[in-house]
Short mmCIF file of C-alpha atoms in Angstrom, two decimals:
data_model
loop_
_atom_site.label_atom_id
_atom_site.label_comp_id
_atom_site.label_asym_id
_atom_site.label_seq_id
_atom_site.Cartn_x
_atom_site.Cartn_y
_atom_site.Cartn_z
CA MET A 1 -33.95 147.81 86.95
CA ASP A 2 -31.45 149.44 84.63
CA PRO A 3 -29.25 152.04 86.34
CA VAL A 4 -30.39 155.63 85.81
CA LEU A 5 -28.31 158.79 86.08
CA ILE A 6 -29.86 162.18 86.75
CA ILE A 7 -27.52 165.06 85.88
CA ALA A 8 -28.93 168.09 87.62
CA CYS A 9 -28.42 171.67 88.66
CA GLY A 10 -27.13 171.90 92.22
CA ALA A 11 -30.08 174.15 93.03
CA LEU A 12 -32.34 171.09 92.73
CA ALA A 13 -30.18 168.66 94.70
CA ARG A 14 -32.16 168.66 97.95
CA GLU A 15 -35.52 168.23 96.23
CA LEU A 16 -34.30 165.56 93.80
CA LYS A 17 -32.75 163.54 96.62
CA ALA A 18 -36.06 163.72 98.45
CA VAL A 19 -38.00 162.50 95.39
CA ILE A 20 -35.55 159.62 94.86
CA ALA A 21 -35.70 158.60 98.53
CA ALA A 22 -39.50 158.90 98.74
CA ASN A 23 -39.88 156.51 95.79
CA GLY A 24 -37.21 154.08 97.01
CA TRP A 25 -35.27 154.23 93.75
CA GLN A 26 -32.06 152.37 94.61
CA HIS A 27 -31.08 152.24 90.94
CA VAL A 28 -31.06 156.04 90.47
CA GLN A 29 -27.90 158.09 91.04
CA LEU A 30 -27.82 161.88 91.18
CA GLN A 31 -24.86 163.94 90.01
CA CYS A 32 -25.08 167.73 90.32
CA LEU A 33 -23.29 170.57 88.60
CA PRO A 34 -22.60 173.78 90.59
CA ALA A 35 -25.63 176.03 90.94
CA ASP A 36 -23.28 178.96 90.30
CA LEU A 37 -23.39 178.06 86.60
CA HIS A 38 -26.67 179.97 86.47
CA ASN A 39 -24.59 183.14 86.57
CA ARG A 40 -22.83 181.86 83.41
CA PRO A 41 -25.61 179.98 81.57
CA GLU A 42 -23.59 179.79 78.37
CA ARG A 43 -21.37 177.25 80.18
CA ILE A 44 -24.22 174.93 81.14
CA PRO A 45 -24.63 173.03 77.81
CA GLU A 46 -21.04 171.82 77.52
CA ALA A 47 -20.80 171.08 81.24
CA VAL A 48 -23.88 168.87 80.88
CA ARG A 49 -22.47 167.23 77.74
CA GLU A 50 -19.30 166.27 79.62
CA LYS A 51 -21.36 164.65 82.38
CA ILE A 52 -23.48 162.76 79.85
CA ARG A 53 -20.49 161.34 78.04
CA ALA A 54 -18.74 160.43 81.27
CA GLY A 55 -21.87 158.61 82.46
CA ARG A 56 -22.62 156.55 79.37
CA ALA A 57 -20.26 153.71 80.32
CA ARG A 58 -22.06 153.08 83.64
CA PHE A 59 -25.67 154.15 83.08
CA THR A 60 -28.22 152.78 80.65
CA ARG A 61 -30.51 155.79 80.94
CA ILE A 62 -29.81 159.45 81.62
CA LEU A 63 -32.11 162.35 82.49
CA VAL A 64 -30.96 165.96 82.69
CA GLY A 65 -32.36 167.88 85.65
CA TYR A 66 -32.28 171.30 84.04
CA ALA A 67 -34.87 173.40 82.29
CA ASP A 68 -33.56 175.72 79.55
CA CYS A 69 -32.16 177.89 82.36
CA GLY A 70 -31.18 180.87 80.25
CA THR A 71 -29.16 178.92 77.67
CA GLY A 72 -31.32 180.23 74.82
CA GLY A 73 -31.92 176.78 73.35
CA LEU A 74 -28.25 175.77 73.41
CA LEU A 75 -28.86 173.10 76.05
CA ASP A 76 -31.65 171.58 73.95
CA ARG A 77 -29.29 171.45 70.97
CA VAL A 78 -26.72 169.52 73.02
CA LEU A 79 -29.36 167.15 74.39
CA GLU A 80 -30.73 166.47 70.91
CA GLU A 81 -27.22 165.60 69.75
CA GLU A 82 -26.71 163.33 72.76
CA GLY A 83 -30.20 161.79 72.65
CA VAL A 84 -31.04 162.75 76.24
CA GLU A 85 -34.24 164.20 77.75
CA ARG A 86 -34.44 167.13 80.18
CA LEU A 87 -37.04 168.49 82.55
CA PRO A 88 -39.80 170.50 80.82
CA GLY A 89 -40.03 174.28 80.92
CA ALA A 90 -37.91 177.39 80.66
CA HIS A 91 -36.66 177.43 84.26
CA CYS A 92 -37.15 175.82 87.65
CA TYR A 93 -39.73 178.43 88.65
CA GLU A 94 -42.03 177.14 85.93
CA PHE A 95 -41.85 173.47 86.82
CA TYR A 96 -42.14 174.16 90.55
CA ALA A 97 -45.19 176.40 90.16
CA GLY A 98 -46.61 174.64 87.10
CA THR A 99 -46.89 176.36 83.73
CA GLN A 100 -50.41 177.69 84.26
CA ALA A 101 -49.73 179.10 87.73
CA PHE A 102 -46.39 180.58 86.70
CA THR A 103 -47.95 182.25 83.66
CA ALA A 104 -50.61 183.76 85.92
CA LEU A 105 -47.92 185.10 88.27
CA ALA A 106 -45.94 186.60 85.39
CA ASP A 107 -49.05 188.14 83.82
CA ALA A 108 -50.15 189.63 87.14
CA GLU A 109 -46.79 191.33 87.60
CA PRO A 110 -44.18 191.07 84.82
CA GLY A 111 -41.67 192.80 87.08
CA SER A 112 -41.30 189.84 89.44
CA PHE A 113 -38.05 188.45 90.83
CA TYR A 114 -38.37 184.82 91.89
CA LEU A 115 -36.77 182.86 94.69
CA THR A 116 -36.96 179.14 95.52
CA ASP A 117 -35.97 177.49 98.81
CA PHE A 118 -32.44 177.04 97.47
CA LEU A 119 -32.12 180.67 96.44
CA VAL A 120 -33.44 181.87 99.78
CA ARG A 121 -30.87 179.74 101.61
CA HIS A 122 -28.07 181.08 99.40
CA PHE A 123 -29.37 184.61 98.80
CA GLU A 124 -26.35 186.31 100.35
CA ARG A 125 -23.85 184.35 98.26
CA LEU A 126 -25.65 184.08 94.92
CA VAL A 127 -27.36 187.45 94.83
CA ILE A 128 -25.69 189.90 97.19
CA ARG A 129 -22.07 188.79 96.83
CA GLU A 130 -22.06 187.35 93.29
CA LEU A 131 -23.70 190.48 91.87
CA GLY A 132 -21.31 192.77 93.77
CA ILE A 133 -24.04 194.37 95.89
CA GLU A 134 -22.15 193.62 99.10
CA ARG A 135 -19.26 195.83 97.97
CA HIS A 136 -21.34 198.34 96.03
CA PRO A 137 -24.87 198.66 97.51
CA GLU A 138 -25.82 201.15 94.80
CA LEU A 139 -25.85 198.25 92.31
CA ALA A 140 -29.07 196.93 93.89
CA SER A 141 -31.13 199.69 92.29
CA MET A 142 -29.41 199.09 88.95
CA TYR A 143 -30.14 195.34 88.96
CA PHE A 144 -33.61 195.49 90.51
CA GLY A 145 -34.90 198.93 89.63
CA ASN A 146 -37.34 197.54 87.07
CA TYR A 147 -38.75 194.90 89.43
CA ARG A 148 -41.85 195.50 91.51
CA ARG A 149 -42.09 192.42 93.68
CA LEU A 150 -40.21 189.38 94.95
CA VAL A 151 -42.10 186.10 94.58
CA TYR A 152 -41.03 183.30 96.91
CA LEU A 153 -42.02 179.93 95.43
CA ALA A 154 -41.67 177.69 98.48
CA GLN A 155 -40.96 173.98 98.25
CA ALA A 156 -41.19 173.49 102.04
CA GLU A 157 -43.42 175.15 104.60
CA ASP A 158 -40.59 176.59 106.65
CA ALA A 159 -41.15 179.66 108.83
CA GLN A 160 -37.46 180.53 108.91
CA LEU A 161 -37.13 180.47 105.12
CA HIS A 162 -40.34 182.47 104.82
CA GLU A 163 -38.90 185.19 107.04
CA GLN A 164 -35.56 185.15 105.19
CA ALA A 165 -37.41 185.61 101.90
CA ARG A 166 -39.39 188.49 103.35
CA GLN A 167 -36.15 190.13 104.50
CA ALA A 168 -34.64 189.61 101.03
CA ALA A 169 -37.59 191.44 99.48
CA ALA A 170 -37.20 194.32 101.94
CA ARG A 171 -33.47 194.50 101.23
CA LEU A 172 -34.14 194.86 97.51
CA GLY A 173 -36.99 197.32 98.05
CA LEU A 174 -39.59 194.97 96.54
CA GLU A 175 -43.10 193.92 97.52
CA PHE A 176 -43.23 190.40 98.93
CA HIS A 177 -45.42 187.61 97.57
CA TYR A 178 -45.44 184.06 98.95
CA GLN A 179 -46.70 181.00 97.09
CA PHE A 180 -46.30 177.43 98.29
CA THR A 181 -45.60 175.04 95.40
CA GLY A 182 -44.14 171.94 97.00
CA TYR A 183 -42.10 170.01 94.45
CA GLY A 184 -44.76 170.70 91.82
CA GLY A 185 -43.87 169.59 88.33
CA LEU A 186 -40.40 168.45 89.41
CA HIS A 187 -41.77 165.36 91.16
CA THR A 188 -44.25 164.74 88.33
CA ALA A 189 -41.57 164.94 85.64
CA ILE A 190 -39.17 162.56 87.43
CA VAL A 191 -41.90 159.99 88.08
CA ARG A 192 -43.11 160.23 84.48
CA PHE A 193 -39.56 159.68 83.21
CA GLN A 194 -39.17 156.61 85.43
CA ARG A 195 -42.47 155.14 84.26
CA GLN A 196 -41.60 155.80 80.62
CA GLN A 197 -38.25 154.10 81.01
CA GLY A 198 -39.98 151.11 82.57
CA ARG A 199 -42.40 150.86 79.64
CA ASP A 200 -39.53 151.19 77.16
CA ALA A 201 -37.59 148.45 78.91
CA ARG A 202 -40.61 146.08 78.82
CA THR A 203 -41.16 146.86 75.13
CA GLU A 204 -37.51 146.08 74.37
CA GLN A 205 -37.78 142.80 76.26
CA VAL A 206 -40.95 141.75 74.41
CA SER A 207 -39.37 142.66 71.06
CA TRP A 208 -36.27 140.63 71.88
CA GLN A 209 -38.29 137.59 73.04
CA SER A 210 -40.50 137.67 69.94
#
């Protein structure tokens, strides 16, 4: 099969590697950008563009493992210019939970702060330290004063992560809500992309032979 490159957010690395391994895709390579870019979403589009252009010489097909991720449509503009597809949705919470389930969560409590397995593992670094709460605890109420609950969208059934998420909610003074999602729409989207590429490749071959 033609070589495929997935350019992804580092926050999805563990799950994407698992999907690739589970399907035995030897022809798929994963390259991740730092998850810290989510704190500077305006930098994501050009960082992705650089990866796309660097990968074109080696890879026939490229998929971008980002949702919009706070870029306000700028990532989609870059991908349209480069002719590359991305994962569906506004953010990883949506494609993990699924659009319908995520909409229901948001409607039930608009003031929800979401965590995934990755964000639970790196809560201290990405939330407490990056937002300056470690040095200035009073900032927690400024950042999270309008939130009511913390929603942990779990990819793995892990008791330790569950407890860490619960502690994170308590630290921010938020109600705790747990919802197991598994890989959700992430797995579905990657498999669909692979199948589509396979159909496209067969169509190209038939057209060439005819």
